[in-house]
Amino acid sequence: MKLCLSDSSVRHSYFVDGLPVEAAMKSCRQLISRLLPLRKSSTLARVNASSGHVEVQEEQGSPLKYPQVWLRDNCQCAGCFHSATRARKSHWERGPLNIGVSQVGFNQEEQQLEVIWQDKHRSTFDIAWLRERDFGEAARKRYLQEVYKPPAQLWGKSDFEAVRREFQYQDVLQQKAVLKDWLEALAVQGFAILKGAPNDINVAKHLAKRIGYIKRTTYGDVFEVKSKPNAGNYAYLMTPLPLHTDMPYYEYKAGINILHTLVQSESKGGANTLTDGFYVASQLQKQHPQDFEVLRSVPVNWFDIGHDGDDSKPFHSLWRAPVICLDADGGFARVNQNTTKRDSRFSVSLEQAVSWYNAYDKFLAIAQSEAVEFKTQAGDVFVFNNLRMLHGRTAYEDAPGNKRHLVGAYVDWDIIYSKLRTLKFPNAKD
Ligand SMILES: [Zn+2]
């Protein structure tokens, strides 16, 4: 029979109950699989006797392994899972800890793992769905790197030309593929430069909207960087601006900084400085592990008191956090550094304060030795990860008819990663 079915010359020559034999066989197999859902097939399912995990062994590769409690927690049946909202319906009050597997099997016809539970509940799981949720190390790593966050590529001064990425402003606005590449560069290299933006104070706002939503701060929707009389912020002077991150005094610190150059200074200065704070932290960890530990653990008071403009509301921002913040996996999450926004109130012990200054000095020395310098031109938009990059500028002098003028805006990483995933996986369902 198998030979007949694979021979196209006779495939539709036989009929059963008016159906071509192939279709009849399929409905027959489906009927059998409904009657005998736990029959054996070339893919095998079993409960591992020692670990208790459910294992699915396909014809090739290592077995896929799942905890019983996870399978029950993620039962896809209509009673347990609301597919329209991709939401778990069951187990709201307590976890499904005490319900064990009674029987497992693999339905070859439907390509599904079938589970009968001790309380007689039945679950089925598509093999493709299971593969995507494999607990194996390689599969977990792949998901985290491809879907969660692209891994950062740390760089030092000598790598700058190799990691520098440029895009055309209009391409980012008009082409989804370029938008994706730009956001990926921000995630991986930590910065990128857009060329050819018009002489329009709304460019930074347009880019924020292209990603999703602008982040409003105490400095407004957008902020203008130019020398101002009665400046309320050190950035609004013509003095050199030391390497720093913006807004360390925010718990929800701005994710990226979009800096559009409308007018660049014709004086010698006004150049951008930039260094990869994660790279600096990694070098500190290698060269001075004890100092790294101090900067990772001692909280610093970051503050900002004032008001922006004459008519805006006064603010008093304050956030305590170390210079180097790690994530749940021990990776670099955020670097805080801003000499002008570091509070003279240092709410740690005398001993911690002294060891912190020693460690901080080493961090700054590496940051400065690894910093690059370049000067944006009118029409350039310099965009960088504000959780990672330290940026600054050299001193400059305005002249009549040449007043350096930048417009900036912020966007949060939650919004950026979300946009990036919708561009990479437009058909994602769960
Ligand atoms: Zn269920």
Short mmCIF file of C-alpha atoms and ligand atoms in Angstrom, two decimals:
data_model
loop_
_atom_site.label_atom_id
_atom_site.label_comp_id
_atom_site.label_asym_id
_atom_site.label_seq_id
_atom_site.Cartn_x
_atom_site.Cartn_y
_atom_site.Cartn_z
CA MET A 1 0.00 0.00 0.00
CA LYS A 2 2.82 2.39 0.86
CA LEU A 3 4.37 1.85 -2.59
CA CYS A 4 1.05 2.57 -4.30
CA LEU A 5 0.63 5.83 -2.38
CA SER A 6 4.07 7.11 -3.33
CA ASP A 7 3.54 6.28 -7.02
CA SER A 8 1.97 9.35 -8.61
CA SER A 9 0.75 7.43 -11.68
CA VAL A 10 -1.72 5.45 -9.59
CA ARG A 11 -2.26 7.85 -6.68
CA HIS A 12 -5.85 8.79 -7.51
CA SER A 13 -6.84 5.60 -9.31
CA TYR A 14 -8.48 4.04 -6.25
CA PHE A 15 -11.48 5.36 -4.40
CA VAL A 16 -12.92 4.47 -0.99
CA ASP A 17 -16.41 5.72 -0.18
CA GLY A 18 -16.10 8.10 -3.14
CA LEU A 19 -12.83 9.62 -1.85
CA PRO A 20 -9.46 9.23 -3.59
CA VAL A 21 -7.57 6.58 -1.68
CA GLU A 22 -5.05 9.07 -0.24
CA ALA A 23 -7.76 11.24 1.32
CA ALA A 24 -9.60 8.16 2.56
CA MET A 25 -6.41 6.85 4.17
CA LYS A 26 -5.85 10.20 5.87
CA SER A 27 -9.30 10.31 7.41
CA CYS A 28 -8.87 6.68 8.42
CA ARG A 29 -5.54 7.47 10.12
CA GLN A 30 -7.12 10.43 11.90
CA LEU A 31 -9.95 8.20 13.12
CA ILE A 32 -7.46 5.61 14.35
CA SER A 33 -5.37 8.25 16.05
CA ARG A 34 -8.44 9.55 17.86
CA LEU A 35 -9.34 6.08 19.01
CA LEU A 36 -5.77 5.12 19.90
CA PRO A 37 -4.07 8.41 20.78
CA LEU A 38 -1.27 6.79 22.74
CA ARG A 39 -0.01 4.40 20.09
CA LYS A 40 3.72 4.14 19.41
CA SER A 41 5.33 6.01 16.51
CA SER A 42 8.76 6.89 15.18
CA THR A 43 8.82 9.84 17.59
CA LEU A 44 8.67 8.54 21.12
CA ALA A 45 7.36 10.15 24.28
CA ARG A 46 8.03 8.89 27.77
CA VAL A 47 8.41 9.93 31.38
CA ASN A 48 12.03 9.65 32.51
CA ALA A 49 11.92 7.36 35.54
CA SER A 50 14.67 9.11 37.48
CA SER A 51 14.10 12.82 36.68
CA GLY A 52 10.35 12.67 36.18
CA HIS A 53 10.66 14.93 33.12
CA VAL A 54 8.62 14.21 30.02
CA GLU A 55 10.94 13.41 27.13
CA VAL A 56 10.14 13.53 23.43
CA GLN A 57 12.67 11.67 21.31
CA GLU A 58 12.46 12.49 17.62
CA GLU A 59 14.17 10.34 15.03
CA GLN A 60 17.25 12.55 15.20
CA GLY A 61 18.86 14.69 17.86
CA SER A 62 18.78 14.80 21.63
CA PRO A 63 15.47 14.28 23.40
CA LEU A 64 13.39 17.38 24.10
CA LYS A 65 12.77 17.51 27.86
CA TYR A 66 10.03 19.23 29.83
CA PRO A 67 9.11 19.34 33.52
CA GLN A 68 5.67 17.84 34.16
CA VAL A 69 4.59 20.92 36.10
CA TRP A 70 5.54 23.15 33.15
CA LEU A 71 3.50 21.06 30.72
CA ARG A 72 0.44 21.23 32.94
CA ASP A 73 0.97 24.95 33.52
CA ASN A 74 1.09 25.48 29.76
CA CYS A 75 -1.71 23.17 28.70
CA GLN A 76 -3.03 24.58 25.42
CA CYS A 77 -6.59 23.25 25.70
CA ALA A 78 -9.47 25.71 25.54
CA GLY A 79 -10.17 25.20 29.23
CA CYS A 80 -6.64 26.15 30.28
CA PHE A 81 -5.56 28.63 27.60
CA HIS A 82 -7.31 31.56 25.93
CA SER A 83 -5.73 31.50 22.50
CA ALA A 84 -7.16 34.81 21.25
CA THR A 85 -5.30 36.72 23.99
CA ARG A 86 -2.39 34.25 24.24
CA ALA A 87 -3.14 34.06 27.94
CA ARG A 88 -3.11 31.32 30.52
CA LYS A 89 -6.57 30.89 32.04
CA SER A 90 -5.85 28.28 34.67
CA HIS A 91 -3.81 28.22 37.87
CA TRP A 92 -4.48 31.78 38.95
CA GLU A 93 -4.66 31.04 42.63
CA ARG A 94 -2.04 28.32 43.11
CA GLY A 95 0.56 26.70 40.91
CA PRO A 96 -0.25 23.34 39.28
CA LEU A 97 2.34 21.59 41.46
CA ASN A 98 0.51 18.50 42.60
CA ILE A 99 -0.94 17.09 39.39
CA GLY A 100 1.28 14.41 37.86
CA VAL A 101 1.32 12.74 34.48
CA SER A 102 -0.58 9.47 34.21
CA GLN A 103 0.27 8.57 30.61
CA VAL A 104 2.14 10.12 27.70
CA GLY A 105 2.34 9.25 24.01
CA PHE A 106 3.19 10.78 20.69
CA ASN A 107 0.52 11.05 18.03
CA GLN A 108 2.38 10.64 14.75
CA GLU A 109 -0.59 11.65 12.62
CA GLU A 110 -1.15 14.97 14.38
CA GLN A 111 2.53 15.37 15.32
CA GLN A 112 1.50 16.05 18.89
CA LEU A 113 2.61 15.03 22.35
CA GLU A 114 -0.45 13.75 24.18
CA VAL A 115 -0.65 13.72 27.95
CA ILE A 116 -3.27 12.21 30.21
CA TRP A 117 -3.00 13.60 33.72
CA GLN A 118 -3.75 11.90 37.02
CA ASP A 119 -6.95 13.97 37.32
CA LYS A 120 -7.99 12.68 33.83
CA HIS A 121 -7.36 16.07 32.19
CA ARG A 122 -5.94 15.70 28.65
CA SER A 123 -3.38 17.95 26.98
CA THR A 124 -1.90 17.97 23.50
CA PHE A 125 1.17 19.89 22.38
CA ASP A 126 2.27 20.39 18.76
CA ILE A 127 5.83 19.22 18.18
CA ALA A 128 6.78 22.56 16.55
CA TRP A 129 5.48 24.42 19.63
CA LEU A 130 7.46 22.09 21.87
CA ARG A 131 10.67 22.47 19.87
CA GLU A 132 10.49 26.25 20.25
CA ARG A 133 10.25 25.78 24.00
CA ASP A 134 13.00 23.20 24.35
CA PHE A 135 14.72 23.52 27.74
CA GLY A 136 18.07 22.50 26.21
CA GLU A 137 20.85 25.06 26.59
CA ALA A 138 21.39 25.71 22.87
CA ALA A 139 17.68 26.37 22.24
CA ARG A 140 17.40 28.70 25.22
CA LYS A 141 20.48 30.65 24.10
CA ARG A 142 19.15 30.91 20.55
CA TYR A 143 15.84 32.35 21.75
CA LEU A 144 17.51 34.88 24.05
CA GLN A 145 19.86 36.09 21.31
CA GLU A 146 17.45 36.07 18.38
CA VAL A 147 14.24 37.18 20.04
CA TYR A 148 14.99 38.66 23.46
CA LYS A 149 18.01 40.89 22.82
CA PRO A 150 20.78 40.75 20.24
CA PRO A 151 24.05 40.36 22.18
CA ALA A 152 26.05 43.56 22.58
CA GLN A 153 29.36 43.78 20.73
CA LEU A 154 31.68 45.61 23.12
CA TRP A 155 34.29 47.82 21.52
CA GLY A 156 37.36 49.84 22.40
CA LYS A 157 38.95 52.82 20.67
CA SER A 158 40.84 50.69 18.12
CA ASP A 159 37.58 49.04 16.98
CA PHE A 160 35.72 52.29 16.31
CA GLU A 161 35.92 52.39 12.51
CA ALA A 162 34.87 48.71 12.33
CA VAL A 163 31.75 49.18 14.48
CA ARG A 164 30.70 52.60 13.16
CA ARG A 165 27.44 52.30 11.20
CA GLU A 166 25.81 55.00 9.08
CA PHE A 167 22.31 55.14 7.61
CA GLN A 168 20.41 57.65 5.51
CA TYR A 169 17.75 59.51 7.48
CA GLN A 170 15.14 59.16 4.72
CA ASP A 171 15.81 55.42 4.39
CA VAL A 172 15.15 54.92 8.10
CA LEU A 173 11.83 56.77 7.76
CA GLN A 174 10.75 54.98 4.59
CA GLN A 175 12.19 51.46 4.61
CA LYS A 176 11.37 48.90 7.26
CA ALA A 177 14.53 46.89 6.53
CA VAL A 178 16.72 49.96 7.17
CA LEU A 179 14.76 50.81 10.32
CA LYS A 180 15.42 47.26 11.54
CA ASP A 181 19.15 47.48 10.73
CA TRP A 182 19.42 50.83 12.50
CA LEU A 183 17.71 49.55 15.68
CA GLU A 184 19.88 46.45 15.58
CA ALA A 185 23.01 48.59 15.36
CA LEU A 186 21.84 50.54 18.42
CA ALA A 187 21.35 47.26 20.29
CA VAL A 188 24.60 45.61 19.16
CA GLN A 189 27.19 48.36 18.59
CA GLY A 190 25.42 50.83 20.87
CA PHE A 191 25.36 53.78 18.47
CA ALA A 192 24.82 54.80 14.86
CA ILE A 193 24.86 57.97 12.79
CA LEU A 194 22.08 59.00 10.42
CA LYS A 195 23.05 61.25 7.52
CA GLY A 196 21.06 63.70 5.45
CA ALA A 197 18.41 64.88 7.92
CA PRO A 198 16.66 68.12 6.95
CA ASN A 199 17.14 71.42 8.75
CA ASP A 200 13.99 70.88 10.82
CA ILE A 201 13.66 71.02 14.60
CA ASN A 202 11.23 68.07 14.47
CA VAL A 203 13.72 65.49 13.13
CA ALA A 204 14.42 63.92 16.55
CA LYS A 205 10.68 63.78 17.23
CA HIS A 206 10.00 62.15 13.84
CA LEU A 207 12.59 59.46 14.56
CA ALA A 208 11.13 58.78 18.01
CA LYS A 209 7.69 58.41 16.44
CA ARG A 210 9.11 56.14 13.75
CA ILE A 211 10.24 53.78 16.53
CA GLY A 212 7.11 54.22 18.63
CA TYR A 213 6.81 56.76 21.40
CA ILE A 214 8.99 59.58 22.61
CA LYS A 215 10.03 59.56 26.26
CA ARG A 216 8.95 62.70 28.02
CA THR A 217 11.24 63.91 30.77
CA THR A 218 11.63 66.89 33.05
CA TYR A 219 13.33 68.56 30.05
CA GLY A 220 10.25 68.15 27.87
CA ASP A 221 9.44 66.09 24.77
CA VAL A 222 12.55 67.34 23.05
CA PHE A 223 15.42 69.36 24.42
CA GLU A 224 17.58 71.92 22.72
CA VAL A 225 21.32 71.84 23.34
CA LYS A 226 22.77 75.27 22.77
CA SER A 227 24.52 77.77 24.91
CA LYS A 228 21.92 79.61 26.86
CA PRO A 229 22.09 82.63 29.08
CA ASN A 230 21.27 81.61 32.69
CA ALA A 231 21.79 77.93 31.77
CA GLY A 232 19.98 75.53 34.10
CA ASN A 233 22.02 72.54 32.94
CA TYR A 234 25.76 72.15 32.51
CA ALA A 235 25.16 70.88 28.95
CA TYR A 236 23.85 74.30 28.04
CA LEU A 237 27.27 75.93 28.50
CA MET A 238 30.12 76.15 25.99
CA THR A 239 32.58 74.44 28.34
CA PRO A 240 33.80 70.87 27.65
CA LEU A 241 31.21 68.34 28.70
CA PRO A 242 32.93 65.36 30.35
CA LEU A 243 32.02 61.77 29.40
CA HIS A 244 28.66 60.95 30.94
CA THR A 245 25.33 59.22 30.55
CA ASP A 246 22.14 61.27 30.62
CA MET A 247 19.71 61.01 33.52
CA PRO A 248 21.43 58.62 35.95
CA TYR A 249 19.04 60.28 38.44
CA TYR A 250 16.07 58.46 36.85
CA GLU A 251 15.02 54.95 37.88
CA TYR A 252 13.58 54.69 34.37
CA LYS A 253 16.57 56.17 32.65
CA ALA A 254 16.18 57.25 29.02
CA GLY A 255 17.10 54.35 26.72
CA ILE A 256 18.52 56.05 23.66
CA ASN A 257 19.48 59.61 23.00
CA ILE A 258 18.68 61.01 19.54
CA LEU A 259 20.86 64.07 18.95
CA HIS A 260 20.20 66.00 15.77
CA THR A 261 22.83 68.55 14.73
CA LEU A 262 21.08 71.56 13.22
CA VAL A 263 24.06 73.89 13.40
CA GLN A 264 27.59 72.76 14.17
CA SER A 265 30.17 75.09 15.61
CA GLU A 266 32.69 76.44 13.12
CA SER A 267 35.10 76.86 16.00
CA LYS A 268 37.73 74.24 16.66
CA GLY A 269 35.66 72.47 19.32
CA GLY A 270 32.14 71.15 19.62
CA ALA A 271 33.26 67.62 18.68
CA ASN A 272 31.51 64.58 20.12
CA THR A 273 33.33 62.21 22.43
CA LEU A 274 32.12 58.66 22.94
CA THR A 275 33.20 55.55 24.80
CA ASP A 276 31.55 52.16 25.30
CA GLY A 277 30.73 52.02 29.02
CA PHE A 278 30.16 48.25 28.91
CA TYR A 279 33.61 47.79 27.39
CA VAL A 280 35.11 50.04 30.06
CA ALA A 281 33.35 47.97 32.75
CA SER A 282 34.63 44.74 31.18
CA GLN A 283 38.19 46.08 31.14
CA LEU A 284 37.90 47.17 34.77
CA GLN A 285 36.64 43.69 35.64
CA LYS A 286 39.69 42.13 33.95
CA GLN A 287 42.34 44.55 35.17
CA HIS A 288 41.02 45.48 38.63
CA PRO A 289 38.42 42.93 39.76
CA GLN A 290 38.17 44.35 43.28
CA ASP A 291 37.49 47.86 41.97
CA PHE A 292 34.92 46.42 39.59
CA GLU A 293 33.18 44.84 42.58
CA VAL A 294 33.12 48.20 44.37
CA LEU A 295 31.59 50.05 41.39
CA ARG A 296 29.08 47.22 40.92
CA SER A 297 27.90 47.28 44.52
CA VAL A 298 28.26 50.75 46.06
CA PRO A 299 25.21 52.91 45.36
CA VAL A 300 25.79 56.51 44.33
CA ASN A 301 23.25 59.30 44.78
CA TRP A 302 22.47 60.86 41.40
CA PHE A 303 20.40 64.01 41.48
CA ASP A 304 18.96 66.84 39.44
CA ILE A 305 17.31 69.83 41.02
CA GLY A 306 16.03 72.79 39.08
CA HIS A 307 13.59 73.74 36.39
CA ASP A 308 13.85 73.84 32.63
CA GLY A 309 12.89 77.20 31.24
CA ASP A 310 11.02 79.90 33.09
CA ASP A 311 7.52 78.49 32.80
CA SER A 312 8.13 74.80 33.50
CA LYS A 313 7.50 73.03 36.76
CA PRO A 314 10.37 72.66 39.22
CA PHE A 315 11.89 69.18 39.60
CA HIS A 316 13.85 67.30 42.25
CA SER A 317 15.06 64.01 40.75
CA LEU A 318 17.02 61.53 42.86
CA TRP A 319 18.05 57.92 42.25
CA ARG A 320 20.58 55.72 44.04
CA ALA A 321 22.41 53.18 41.89
CA PRO A 322 25.94 51.88 41.37
CA VAL A 323 28.06 53.02 38.41
CA ILE A 324 27.91 49.48 36.98
CA CYS A 325 24.53 47.69 37.09
CA LEU A 326 24.21 44.02 36.10
CA ASP A 327 21.17 42.13 34.86
CA ALA A 328 19.70 38.84 36.14
CA ASP A 329 22.17 36.83 34.02
CA GLY A 330 25.20 38.78 35.28
CA GLY A 331 25.54 40.78 32.04
CA PHE A 332 25.93 44.55 31.83
CA ALA A 333 22.57 46.27 32.11
CA ARG A 334 23.35 49.92 32.71
CA VAL A 335 26.23 52.24 33.39
CA ASN A 336 25.70 55.43 35.40
CA GLN A 337 28.25 58.20 35.12
CA ASN A 338 27.68 61.92 35.27
CA THR A 339 30.07 64.05 37.25
CA THR A 340 27.77 67.06 37.07
CA LYS A 341 24.79 65.08 38.40
CA ARG A 342 26.51 63.20 41.20
CA ASP A 343 25.21 64.36 44.58
CA SER A 344 27.64 65.55 47.25
CA ARG A 345 25.44 63.57 49.62
CA PHE A 346 26.95 60.08 49.50
CA SER A 347 24.79 57.80 51.62
CA VAL A 348 27.35 55.03 52.28
CA SER A 349 29.89 54.31 55.03
CA LEU A 350 33.18 56.21 55.28
CA GLU A 351 35.10 53.10 54.22
CA GLN A 352 32.86 52.49 51.21
CA ALA A 353 33.21 56.11 50.11
CA VAL A 354 37.01 55.96 50.11
CA SER A 355 37.21 52.64 48.25
CA TRP A 356 34.61 53.93 45.77
CA TYR A 357 36.74 56.97 44.84
CA ASN A 358 39.73 54.72 44.18
CA ALA A 359 37.68 52.42 41.94
CA TYR A 360 35.94 55.31 40.18
CA ASP A 361 39.28 56.88 39.31
CA LYS A 362 40.34 53.68 37.51
CA PHE A 363 37.01 53.49 35.68
CA LEU A 364 37.37 57.09 34.45
CA ALA A 365 40.97 56.52 33.35
CA ILE A 366 39.91 53.56 31.17
CA ALA A 367 36.87 55.49 29.86
CA GLN A 368 39.06 58.38 28.75
CA SER A 369 41.78 56.23 27.21
CA GLU A 370 39.15 54.34 25.15
CA ALA A 371 37.15 57.42 24.08
CA VAL A 372 36.87 58.36 20.41
CA GLU A 373 36.30 61.84 19.03
CA PHE A 374 34.39 62.86 15.93
CA LYS A 375 32.45 65.94 14.89
CA THR A 376 28.95 65.67 13.52
CA GLN A 377 27.88 68.02 10.76
CA ALA A 378 24.58 69.81 10.19
CA GLY A 379 22.12 67.12 9.05
CA ASP A 380 23.73 64.35 11.10
CA VAL A 381 21.74 62.57 13.78
CA PHE A 382 23.93 60.87 16.36
CA VAL A 383 21.95 58.19 18.20
CA PHE A 384 23.30 56.06 21.04
CA ASN A 385 22.34 53.71 23.84
CA ASN A 386 22.18 55.91 26.93
CA LEU A 387 22.31 52.91 29.27
CA ARG A 388 25.69 51.93 27.82
CA MET A 389 27.56 54.73 26.06
CA LEU A 390 29.32 57.61 27.76
CA HIS A 391 29.21 60.71 25.62
CA GLY A 392 30.55 64.22 25.88
CA ARG A 393 31.80 67.11 23.79
CA THR A 394 34.81 69.34 23.53
CA ALA A 395 34.64 73.05 24.34
CA TYR A 396 33.53 75.39 21.58
CA GLU A 397 32.83 79.04 20.94
CA ASP A 398 29.74 80.46 19.33
CA ALA A 399 30.20 83.35 16.96
CA PRO A 400 27.68 85.83 15.57
CA GLY A 401 25.98 83.92 12.76
CA ASN A 402 27.27 80.55 13.98
CA LYS A 403 25.51 79.30 17.08
CA ARG A 404 25.90 75.55 17.73
CA HIS A 405 22.42 74.05 17.94
CA LEU A 406 21.36 70.45 18.64
CA VAL A 407 17.90 69.05 19.28
CA GLY A 408 17.55 65.85 21.28
CA ALA A 409 14.86 63.35 22.14
CA TYR A 410 14.74 60.08 24.08
CA VAL A 411 13.10 56.70 23.49
CA ASP A 412 12.98 53.83 25.98
CA TRP A 413 14.41 50.40 25.22
CA ASP A 414 11.08 48.68 25.94
CA ILE A 415 9.70 50.51 22.93
CA ILE A 416 12.79 49.90 20.78
CA TYR A 417 13.07 46.16 21.43
CA SER A 418 9.35 45.76 20.86
CA LYS A 419 9.61 47.55 17.50
CA LEU A 420 12.67 45.53 16.54
CA ARG A 421 10.84 42.24 17.28
CA THR A 422 7.80 43.27 15.24
CA LEU A 423 10.15 44.00 12.33
CA LYS A 424 12.07 40.73 12.72
CA PHE A 425 9.07 38.52 13.44
CA PRO A 426 6.01 40.13 11.84
CA ASN A 427 4.06 36.87 12.06
CA ALA A 428 4.81 36.05 15.69
CA LYS A 429 1.76 34.58 17.37
CA ASP A 430 3.04 33.46 20.75
ZN ZN B 1 -6.02 21.94 29.75
#
